[in-house]
XYZ file of C-alpha atoms in Angstrom:
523
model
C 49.370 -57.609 3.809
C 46.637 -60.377 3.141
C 48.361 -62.685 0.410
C 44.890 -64.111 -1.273
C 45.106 -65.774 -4.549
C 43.549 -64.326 -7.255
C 40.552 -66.549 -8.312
C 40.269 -68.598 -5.280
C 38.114 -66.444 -3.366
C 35.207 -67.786 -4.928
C 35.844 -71.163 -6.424
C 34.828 -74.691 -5.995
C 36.131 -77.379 -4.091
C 40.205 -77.740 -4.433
C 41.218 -80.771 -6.112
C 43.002 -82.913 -3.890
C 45.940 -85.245 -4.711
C 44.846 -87.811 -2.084
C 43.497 -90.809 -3.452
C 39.935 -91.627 -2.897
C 37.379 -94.694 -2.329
C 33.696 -95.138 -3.284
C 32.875 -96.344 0.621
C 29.302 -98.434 1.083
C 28.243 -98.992 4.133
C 24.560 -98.822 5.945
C 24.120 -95.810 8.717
C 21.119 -96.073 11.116
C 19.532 -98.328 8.497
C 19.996 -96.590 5.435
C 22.707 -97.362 2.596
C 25.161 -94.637 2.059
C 28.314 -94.705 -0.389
C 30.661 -92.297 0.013
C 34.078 -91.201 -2.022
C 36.913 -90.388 0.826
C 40.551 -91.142 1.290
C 39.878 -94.901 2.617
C 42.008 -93.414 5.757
C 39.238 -90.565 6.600
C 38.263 -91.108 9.936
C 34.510 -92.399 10.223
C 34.509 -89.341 12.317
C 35.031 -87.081 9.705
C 32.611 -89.084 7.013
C 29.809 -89.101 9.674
C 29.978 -85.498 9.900
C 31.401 -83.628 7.490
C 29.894 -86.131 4.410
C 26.636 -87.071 5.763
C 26.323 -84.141 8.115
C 25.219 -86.633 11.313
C 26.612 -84.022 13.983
C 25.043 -85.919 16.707
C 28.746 -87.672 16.767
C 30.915 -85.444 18.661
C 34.449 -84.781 18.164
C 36.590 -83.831 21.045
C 40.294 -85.214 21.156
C 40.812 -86.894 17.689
C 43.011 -89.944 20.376
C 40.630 -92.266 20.718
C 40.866 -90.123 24.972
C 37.658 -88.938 25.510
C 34.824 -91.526 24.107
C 32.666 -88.506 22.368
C 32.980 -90.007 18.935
C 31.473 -93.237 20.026
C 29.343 -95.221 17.707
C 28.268 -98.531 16.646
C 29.568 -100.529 13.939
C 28.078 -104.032 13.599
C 26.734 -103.420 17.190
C 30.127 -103.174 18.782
C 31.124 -99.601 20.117
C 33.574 -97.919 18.550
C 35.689 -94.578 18.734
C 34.811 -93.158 15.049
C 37.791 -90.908 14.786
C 39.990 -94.153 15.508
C 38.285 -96.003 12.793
C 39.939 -95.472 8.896
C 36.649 -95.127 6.831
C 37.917 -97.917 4.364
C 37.088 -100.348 7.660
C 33.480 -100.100 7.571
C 32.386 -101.176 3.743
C 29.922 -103.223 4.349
C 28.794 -102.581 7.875
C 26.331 -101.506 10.027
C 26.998 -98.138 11.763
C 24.707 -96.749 14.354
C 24.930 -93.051 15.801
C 22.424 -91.136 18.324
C 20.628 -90.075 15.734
C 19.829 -93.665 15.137
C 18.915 -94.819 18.174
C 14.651 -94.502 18.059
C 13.861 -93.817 14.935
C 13.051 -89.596 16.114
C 11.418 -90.897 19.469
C 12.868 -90.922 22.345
C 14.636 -94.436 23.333
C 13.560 -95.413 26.843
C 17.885 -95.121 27.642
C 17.486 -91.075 26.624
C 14.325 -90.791 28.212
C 15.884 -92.084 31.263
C 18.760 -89.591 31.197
C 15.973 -86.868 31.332
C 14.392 -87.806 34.166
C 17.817 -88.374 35.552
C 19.424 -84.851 34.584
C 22.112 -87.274 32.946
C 22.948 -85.043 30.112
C 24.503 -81.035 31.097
C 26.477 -79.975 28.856
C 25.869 -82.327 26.812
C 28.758 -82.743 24.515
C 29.441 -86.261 25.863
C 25.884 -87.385 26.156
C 25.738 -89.159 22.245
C 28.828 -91.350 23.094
C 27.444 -92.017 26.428
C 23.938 -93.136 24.854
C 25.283 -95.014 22.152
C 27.952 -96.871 24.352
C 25.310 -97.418 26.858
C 22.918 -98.998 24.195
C 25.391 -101.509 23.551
C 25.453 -102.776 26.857
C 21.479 -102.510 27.423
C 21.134 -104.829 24.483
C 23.288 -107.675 26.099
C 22.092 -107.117 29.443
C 19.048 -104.542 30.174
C 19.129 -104.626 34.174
C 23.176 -104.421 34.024
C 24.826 -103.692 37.419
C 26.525 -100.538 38.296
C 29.922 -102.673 37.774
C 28.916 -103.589 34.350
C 27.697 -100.095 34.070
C 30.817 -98.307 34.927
C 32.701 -100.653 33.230
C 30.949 -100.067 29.862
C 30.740 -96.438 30.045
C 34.562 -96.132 31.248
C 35.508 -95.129 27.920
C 33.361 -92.310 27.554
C 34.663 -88.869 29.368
C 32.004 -86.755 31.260
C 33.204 -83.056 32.763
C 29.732 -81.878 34.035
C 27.803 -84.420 35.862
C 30.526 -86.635 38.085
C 28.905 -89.221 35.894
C 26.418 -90.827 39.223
C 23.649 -89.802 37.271
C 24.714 -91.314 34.364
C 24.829 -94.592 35.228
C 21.864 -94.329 37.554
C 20.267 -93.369 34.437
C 21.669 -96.643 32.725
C 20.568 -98.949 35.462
C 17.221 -97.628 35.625
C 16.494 -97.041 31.560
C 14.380 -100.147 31.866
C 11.753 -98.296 33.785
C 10.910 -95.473 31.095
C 9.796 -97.877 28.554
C 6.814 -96.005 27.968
C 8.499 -92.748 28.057
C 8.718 -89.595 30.015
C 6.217 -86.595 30.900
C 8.223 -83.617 28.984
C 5.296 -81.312 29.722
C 6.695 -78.586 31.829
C 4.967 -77.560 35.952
C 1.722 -75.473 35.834
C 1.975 -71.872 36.065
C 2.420 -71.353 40.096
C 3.041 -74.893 40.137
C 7.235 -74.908 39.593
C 8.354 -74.843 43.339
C 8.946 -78.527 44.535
C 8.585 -80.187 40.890
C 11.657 -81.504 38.663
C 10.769 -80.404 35.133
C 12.683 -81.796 32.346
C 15.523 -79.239 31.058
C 14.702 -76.940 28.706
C 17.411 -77.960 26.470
C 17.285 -81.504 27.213
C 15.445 -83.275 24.339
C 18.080 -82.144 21.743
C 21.053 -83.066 23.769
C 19.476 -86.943 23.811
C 18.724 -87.047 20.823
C 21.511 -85.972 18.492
C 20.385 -82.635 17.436
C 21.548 -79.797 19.479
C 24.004 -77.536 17.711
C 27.483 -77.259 18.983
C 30.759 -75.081 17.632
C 31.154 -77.316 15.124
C 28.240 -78.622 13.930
C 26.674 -76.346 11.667
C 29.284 -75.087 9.503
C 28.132 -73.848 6.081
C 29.054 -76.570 3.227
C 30.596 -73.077 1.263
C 32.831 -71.968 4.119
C 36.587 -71.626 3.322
C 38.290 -73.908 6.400
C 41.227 -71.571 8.510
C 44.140 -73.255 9.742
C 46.071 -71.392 12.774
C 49.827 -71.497 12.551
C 50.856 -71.618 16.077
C 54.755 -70.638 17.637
C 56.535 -73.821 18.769
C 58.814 -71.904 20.795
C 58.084 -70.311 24.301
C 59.687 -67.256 23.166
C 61.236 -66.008 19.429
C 61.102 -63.871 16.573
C 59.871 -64.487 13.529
C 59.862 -63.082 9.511
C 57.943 -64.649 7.148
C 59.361 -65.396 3.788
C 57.144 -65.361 0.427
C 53.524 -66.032 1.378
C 52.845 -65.280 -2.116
C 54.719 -67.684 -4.045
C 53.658 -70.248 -1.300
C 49.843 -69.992 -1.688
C 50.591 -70.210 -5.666
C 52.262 -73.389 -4.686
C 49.129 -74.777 -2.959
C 46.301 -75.293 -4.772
C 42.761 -74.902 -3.089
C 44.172 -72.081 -0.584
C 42.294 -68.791 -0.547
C 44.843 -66.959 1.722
C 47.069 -66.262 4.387
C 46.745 -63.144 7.102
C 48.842 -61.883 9.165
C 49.049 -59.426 11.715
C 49.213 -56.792 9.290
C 45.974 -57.698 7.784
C 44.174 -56.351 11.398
C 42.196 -53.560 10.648
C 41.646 -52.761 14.242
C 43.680 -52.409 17.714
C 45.326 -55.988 17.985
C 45.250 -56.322 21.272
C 42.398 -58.230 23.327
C 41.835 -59.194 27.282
C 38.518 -59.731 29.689
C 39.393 -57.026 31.247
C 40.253 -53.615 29.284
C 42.626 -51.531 31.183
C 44.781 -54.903 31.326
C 44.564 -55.903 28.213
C 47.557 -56.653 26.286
C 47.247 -60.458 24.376
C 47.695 -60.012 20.094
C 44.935 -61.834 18.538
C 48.466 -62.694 15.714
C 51.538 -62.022 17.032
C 53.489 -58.969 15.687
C 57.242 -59.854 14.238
C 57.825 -62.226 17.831
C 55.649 -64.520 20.364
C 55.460 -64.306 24.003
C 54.065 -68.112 24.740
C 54.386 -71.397 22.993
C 50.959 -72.048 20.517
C 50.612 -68.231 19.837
C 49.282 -67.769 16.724
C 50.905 -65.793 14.012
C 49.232 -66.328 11.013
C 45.982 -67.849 9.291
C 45.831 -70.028 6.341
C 42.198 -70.519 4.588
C 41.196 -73.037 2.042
C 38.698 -74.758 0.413
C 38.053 -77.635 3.055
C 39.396 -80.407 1.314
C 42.750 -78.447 0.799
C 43.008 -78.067 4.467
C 42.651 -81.387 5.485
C 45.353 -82.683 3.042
C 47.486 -79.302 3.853
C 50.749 -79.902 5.616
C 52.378 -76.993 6.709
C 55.813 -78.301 6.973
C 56.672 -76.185 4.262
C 55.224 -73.187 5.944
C 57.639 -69.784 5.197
C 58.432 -68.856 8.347
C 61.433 -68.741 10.253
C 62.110 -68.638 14.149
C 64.444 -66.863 15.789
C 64.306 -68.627 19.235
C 64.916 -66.149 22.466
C 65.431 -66.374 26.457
C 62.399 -67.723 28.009
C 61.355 -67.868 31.726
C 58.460 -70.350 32.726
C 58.637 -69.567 36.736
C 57.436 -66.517 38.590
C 60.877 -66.825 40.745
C 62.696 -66.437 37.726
C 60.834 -64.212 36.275
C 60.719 -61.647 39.309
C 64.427 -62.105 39.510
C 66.825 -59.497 39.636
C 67.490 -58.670 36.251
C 65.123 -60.271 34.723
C 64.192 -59.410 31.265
C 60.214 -58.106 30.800
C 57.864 -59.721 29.092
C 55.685 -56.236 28.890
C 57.782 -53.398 28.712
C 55.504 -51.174 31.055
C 55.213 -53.708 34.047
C 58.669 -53.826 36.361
C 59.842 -57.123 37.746
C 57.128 -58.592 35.691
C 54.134 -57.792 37.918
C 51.427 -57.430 36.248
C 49.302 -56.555 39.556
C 48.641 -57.541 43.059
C 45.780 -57.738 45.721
C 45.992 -56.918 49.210
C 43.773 -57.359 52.256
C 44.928 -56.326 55.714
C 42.776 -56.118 59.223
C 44.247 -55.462 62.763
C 47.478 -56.111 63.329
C 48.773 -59.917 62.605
C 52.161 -59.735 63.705
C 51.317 -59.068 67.272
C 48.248 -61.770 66.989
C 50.527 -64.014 65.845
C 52.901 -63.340 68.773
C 50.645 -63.689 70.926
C 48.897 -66.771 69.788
C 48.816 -69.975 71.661
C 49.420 -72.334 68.873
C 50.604 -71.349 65.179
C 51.013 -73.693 61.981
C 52.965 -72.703 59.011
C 52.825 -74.033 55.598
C 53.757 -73.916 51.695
C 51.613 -75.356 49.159
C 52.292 -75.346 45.309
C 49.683 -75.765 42.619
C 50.182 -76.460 39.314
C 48.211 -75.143 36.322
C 44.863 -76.454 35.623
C 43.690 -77.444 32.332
C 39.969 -76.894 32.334
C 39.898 -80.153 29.899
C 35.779 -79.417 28.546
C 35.384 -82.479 25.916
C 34.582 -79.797 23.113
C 37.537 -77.662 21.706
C 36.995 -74.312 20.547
C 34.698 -73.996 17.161
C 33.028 -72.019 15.183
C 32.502 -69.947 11.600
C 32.015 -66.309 10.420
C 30.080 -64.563 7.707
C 29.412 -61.133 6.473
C 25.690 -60.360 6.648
C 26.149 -57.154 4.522
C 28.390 -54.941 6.420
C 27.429 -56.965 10.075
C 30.358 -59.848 11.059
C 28.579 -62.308 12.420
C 30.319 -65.138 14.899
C 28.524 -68.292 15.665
C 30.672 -70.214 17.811
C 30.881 -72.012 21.521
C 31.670 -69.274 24.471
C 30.611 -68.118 27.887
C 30.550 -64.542 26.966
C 29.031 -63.357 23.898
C 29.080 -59.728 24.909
C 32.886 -59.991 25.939
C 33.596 -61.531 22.301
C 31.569 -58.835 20.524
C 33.981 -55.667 22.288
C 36.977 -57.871 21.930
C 35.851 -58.752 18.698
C 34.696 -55.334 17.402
C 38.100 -53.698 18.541
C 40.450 -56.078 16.580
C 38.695 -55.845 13.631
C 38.123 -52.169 13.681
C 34.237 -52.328 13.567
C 31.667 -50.595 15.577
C 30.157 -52.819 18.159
C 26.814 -52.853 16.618
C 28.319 -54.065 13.250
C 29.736 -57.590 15.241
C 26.771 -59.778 16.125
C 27.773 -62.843 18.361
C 25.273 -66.224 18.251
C 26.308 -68.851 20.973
C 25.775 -71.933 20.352
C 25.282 -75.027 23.028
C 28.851 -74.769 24.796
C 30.230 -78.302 25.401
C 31.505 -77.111 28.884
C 34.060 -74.263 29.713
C 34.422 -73.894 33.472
C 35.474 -70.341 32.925
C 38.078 -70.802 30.085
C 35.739 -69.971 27.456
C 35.209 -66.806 28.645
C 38.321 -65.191 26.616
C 38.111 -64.657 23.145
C 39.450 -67.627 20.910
C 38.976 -67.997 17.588
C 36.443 -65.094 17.281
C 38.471 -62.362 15.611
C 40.192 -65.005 13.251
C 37.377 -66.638 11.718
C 35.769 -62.817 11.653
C 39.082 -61.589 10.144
C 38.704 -64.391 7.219
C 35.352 -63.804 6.134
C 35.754 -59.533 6.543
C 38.928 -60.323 4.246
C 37.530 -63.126 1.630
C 33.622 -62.304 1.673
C 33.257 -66.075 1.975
C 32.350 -68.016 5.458
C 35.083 -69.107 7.690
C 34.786 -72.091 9.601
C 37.365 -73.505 12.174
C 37.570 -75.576 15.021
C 40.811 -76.347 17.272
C 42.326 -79.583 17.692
C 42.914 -80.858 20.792
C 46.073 -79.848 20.988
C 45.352 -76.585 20.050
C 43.109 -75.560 22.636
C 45.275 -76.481 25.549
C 47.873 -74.936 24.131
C 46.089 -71.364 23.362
C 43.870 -70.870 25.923
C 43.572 -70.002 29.499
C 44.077 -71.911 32.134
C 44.154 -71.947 35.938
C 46.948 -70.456 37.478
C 50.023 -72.421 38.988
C 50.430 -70.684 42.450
C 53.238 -70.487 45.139
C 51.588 -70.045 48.567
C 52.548 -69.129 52.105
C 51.066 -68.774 54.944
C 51.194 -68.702 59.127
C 47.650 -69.193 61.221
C 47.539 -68.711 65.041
C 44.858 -69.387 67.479
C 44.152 -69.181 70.676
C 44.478 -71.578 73.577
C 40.444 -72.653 72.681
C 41.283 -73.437 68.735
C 39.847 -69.861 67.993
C 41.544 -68.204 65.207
C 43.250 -65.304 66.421
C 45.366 -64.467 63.270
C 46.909 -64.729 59.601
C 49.555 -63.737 57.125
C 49.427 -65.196 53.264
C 51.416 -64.578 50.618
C 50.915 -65.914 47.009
C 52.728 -65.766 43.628
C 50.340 -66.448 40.719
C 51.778 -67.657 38.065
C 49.512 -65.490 34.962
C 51.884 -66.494 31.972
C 52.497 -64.334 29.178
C 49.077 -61.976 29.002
C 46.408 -60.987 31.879
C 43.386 -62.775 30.908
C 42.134 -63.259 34.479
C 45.273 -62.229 36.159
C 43.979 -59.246 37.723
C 40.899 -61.374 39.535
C 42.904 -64.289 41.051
C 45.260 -61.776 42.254
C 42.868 -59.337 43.885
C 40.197 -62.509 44.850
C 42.797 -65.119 46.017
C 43.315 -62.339 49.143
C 39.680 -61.960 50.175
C 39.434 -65.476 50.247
C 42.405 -67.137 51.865
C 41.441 -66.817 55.260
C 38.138 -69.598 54.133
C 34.859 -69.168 56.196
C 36.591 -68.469 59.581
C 35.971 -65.477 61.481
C 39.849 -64.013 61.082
C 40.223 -60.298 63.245
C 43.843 -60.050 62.025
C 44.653 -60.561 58.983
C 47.061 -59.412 56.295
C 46.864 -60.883 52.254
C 48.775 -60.327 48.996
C 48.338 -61.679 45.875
C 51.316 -60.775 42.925
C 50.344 -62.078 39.664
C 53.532 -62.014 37.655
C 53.807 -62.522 34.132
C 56.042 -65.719 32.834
C-alpha cells in the first residue's frame, strides 16, 4: 500500500541540509540574486529559480549543447556550469537575445525552416549569436565549427547554418503574415509554431511545471532480470524529511498492464514482486522538490534477488529456454508472413542468385528532450500535460492503469522535442497520474538522460536472411527472407515490425515469387 507521511501531503518546501549561497549575477540585463547550493547547475537556477525555460535541458553531460548560454559573452553548457561560477557575470539566454523582437539570427531561422522540433533551437541561437558578434558574414567552416557543440535530430542541421550565414540579410525582419486565402499553393509561409520556438517561449515537458507540485523520483531495476521485496517503506520516508510518499505496484487502482496495441499488451506500468528488463520501474518516490534533488536513494529498502537472463533471440528461442511470458512458447511473441508463387522453384530456376546475412543492432531514437511532464486532479478529471506522439493512446493506457473511465483522464500535449516514434508508448503518464490521484497535490517529473534510454522503446536489433534470384536480364525472378526481431521484454511495437518487416523486404521491385517471415521474440 501507498506509504505517505502523515502531514506532508500538504506542506511547504522540505528543509534541506545542503548548504546554500546568496548568488548575484546579471541575466539578460537584469540583476538577480539567488540562494542555491553554490554547486546547482546554472541549468537548474535558470529554470527552476528564475523560471527562464527557454534554456533546454536534455542530457545533464555537457553531450547535446541544448543548455547553451552566454556568460560574459562566451558560450557555455549551463548544466556544466556550478552556479557559484557566475557571481558577478553576465548571463545571456534566448529569451535575451532582442529584447521580445525578433533578432535578425531568429528571424533568419524562420525564413529558413531552421527550427522543427525545436528543442535544440535556443542553444543553437544563442551559440550562433556568439559567433555573429565576432564575425557577422562567418563561413560555413566557422559556422559548423561554432555550432558543433549543439545537437540537432530534426533538420540534418543544412538549414541551420544556411540560416547562420545568411542572418545578416533579415536585419529588418521577416513577413510573418501568413498566404491569402486561395493564395497558399506555391508560397512558403512561416510555421505556425515558429515564433515561439525562436524566441524562448514555447512550452515543452518540462517547462511549465507548477511551483506547488510534489517532484516523483522513479526507482528503476539494475538488473536485467530479479526479484525483489521491499523492506520498511514506512520507517524510510519517516527517515527522510520533505518526502510525501512512496507507491508501489500495489497502490494501482486499475489493470497494470499497458501496450500500443491491446490484445498484446503485457508491460507493468511498476513491476509486480520481479522485473523483466534492466531500468523497469518498481516504485515511485515523491517529495517536495528540494528534497528530491538532495535525495539519494542509496539507502533505498529494496532488495534484489538477481535471476537467469537472456539478451539474444537465439538464446532465447533455444531449446529449453525459460519464458519470459508464460503464455507465449519459445518466446514468440508473434510473426508475419507473406508468400506469392512459388520461390523455391524461381529460385532454381534463376540465372543468377545472391545470398546474404545482415545484423542490426538496436536503435536509440536519441530526441534531445527526455520524457517530462506533471499531473493534477481537476476535481475528479486526471489531467496529464506532458511531451508524446499519442495523446489518445496515453489517455486508454492511462485510464486502464489507474482504473478511471476514459472521459475522467484528459491528456494536453505539449511541443514534443522530437520522438521519431518512441514517444508513442506511454512513459511517465500513469506515474505522475498515479501521484497526484494518490496525494491530491501536482506531480511533476522528467527523466534523466539515462533514464529514458533505459525505459523506453527502441528500434529493434534484427537477424536477417535472405536469397534473391533473377533472371539472365537482371529481372527479379524471386525471394526468400527470414528475420528474427529482437522485441525485448514487452510488445510495444513488436507485433508491427514483425507483420510490416515482411511486406516490405522485397523494396520497390516487382517480386512474382516471394515468401517472408518475420518472428518477433521476446528477450
Amino acid at each position: 500500500m501507498s506509504m505517505v507521511h502523515p502531514g506532508m501531503a500538504q506542506s511547504g518546501v522540505a528543509q534541506s541540509g545542503i548548504e546554500r549561497a546568496d548568488i548575484a549575477f546579471e541575466v539578460n540585463g537584469a540583476a538577480v540574486r539567488v540562494s542555491v547550493p553554490p554547486v546547482r547547475r546554472l541549468s537548474q537556477v535558470l529554470r527552476d529559480e528564475l523560471r527562464l525555460t527557454g534554456t533546454k535541458v536534455g542530457c545533464d553531460a555537457g553531450d547535446c549543447g541544448a543548455c547553451t548560454v552566454l556568460v560574459d559573452g562566451d558560450p557555455v553548457c549551463a548544466c556544466l556550469v556550478p552556479a557559484a561560477s557566475v557571481t558577478g557575470a553576465s548571463v545571456t539566454t534566448v529569451e535575451g537575445l532582442a529584447n521580445g523582437r525578433l533578432s535578425a539570427l531568429q528571424a533568419s531561422f524562420l525564413d529558413h525552416g531552421a527550427a522543427q522540433c525545436g528543442i535544440c533551437t535556443p542553444g543553437l541561437l544563442v551559440a550562433a549569436t556568439a559567433l555573429l558578434e565576432r564575425n557577422p558574414t562567418p563561413s560555413e567552416a566557422e559556422t559548423q565549427d561554432a555550432l558543433g557543440g549543439v545537437l540537432c535530430r530534426c533538420t540534418g542541421y543544412r538549414k541551420i547554418v544556411a540560416a547562420v550565414m545568411q542572418a545578416s540579410r533579415h536585419m529588418n525582419g521577416i513577413d510573418l503574415r501568413q498566404p491569402d486565402v486561395g493564395h497558399a499553393v506555391g508560397a512558403s509561409p512561416i510555421r505556425l509554431d515558429g515564433v515561439p520556438k525562436v524566441n524562448g517561449t514555447e512550452k515543452f515537458g518540462g517547462d511549465s511545471f507548477p511551483v506547488d507540485a510534489l517532484s516523483v523520483l522513479v526507482v528503476r531495476s539494475p538488473h536485467y532480470h530479479a526479484g525483489f521485496a521491499f523492506g520498511d517503506l514506512d520507517a524510510w520516508v519517516e527517515a527522510h524529511p520533505g518526502i510525501a510518499g512512496v507507491f508501489t505496484a500495489a497502490d494501482i487502482p486499475g489493470k497494470n498492464c499497458f501496450g500500443v496495441i491491446g490484445p498484446f499488451a503485457d508491460q507493468p506500468a511498476l513491476a509486480e514482486g520481479f522485473v523483466r528488463l534492466r531500468g523497469e520501474a518498481v516504485a515511485l518516490v515523491a517529495g517536495e522538490r528540494e528534497a528530491i534533488l538532495d535525495l539519494d536513494l542509496t539507502d533505498f529498502p529494496i532488495s534484489w534477488t538477481e535471476l537467469p537472463h537472456v539478451l539474444q533471440p537465439r538464446e532465447a528461442k533455444a531449446d529449453g529456454a525459460a519464458l519470459i511470458h508464460q503464455h507465449r512458447p519459445a518466446n514468440l511473441l508473434t510473426s508475419g508472413y507473406v508468400e506469392r508463387g512459388d520461390p523455391e522453384e524461381a529460385l532454381a530456376g534463376a540465372a543468377a542468385t545472391v545470398s546474404g546475412a545482415i545484423e542490426t543492432s538496436f536503435v536509440e531514437h536519441a530526441y534531445i528532450e527526455p520524457e517530462a511532464g506533471y499531473a493534477y486532479m481537476d476535481g475528479d478529471t486526471l489531467v496529464v500535460v506532458a511531451c508524446t506522439q499519442a495523446p489518445y493512446m496515453d489517455r486508454d493506457d492511462t485510464a486502464k492503469v489507474l482504473g478511471l473511465p476514459v472521459d475522467k483522464v484528459r491528456i494536453v500535449p505539449t511541443a514534443t522535442g522530437g520522438g521519431f516514434g518512441s514517444k508513442l508508448d506511454v512513459s511517465l503518464q500513469p506515474l505522475i497520474g498515479l501521484v497526484a490521484m494518490k496525494t491530491g497535490r501536482p506531480a511533476a517529473l522528467a527523466y534523466t538522460r539515462n533514464e529514458s534510454m533505459m525505459s523506453t522503446t527502441k528500434r529493434h536489433p534484427a537477424e536477417m536472411k535472405a536469397t534473391i534470384g533473377a533472371d539472365a536480364e537482371g529481372r527479379i525472378t524471386g525471394m526468400v527472407f527470414e528475420g528474427d526481431f529482437n522485441t525485448g521484454a514487452y510488445a510495444s511495437w513488436g507485433p508491427t515490425v514483425a507483420n510490416r518487416v515482411p511486406v516490405h523486404a522485397s523494396g520497390p521491385y516487382a517480386t512474382p515469387n516471394y515468401r517472408a517471415t518475420g518472428y518477433a521474440i521476446h528477450t
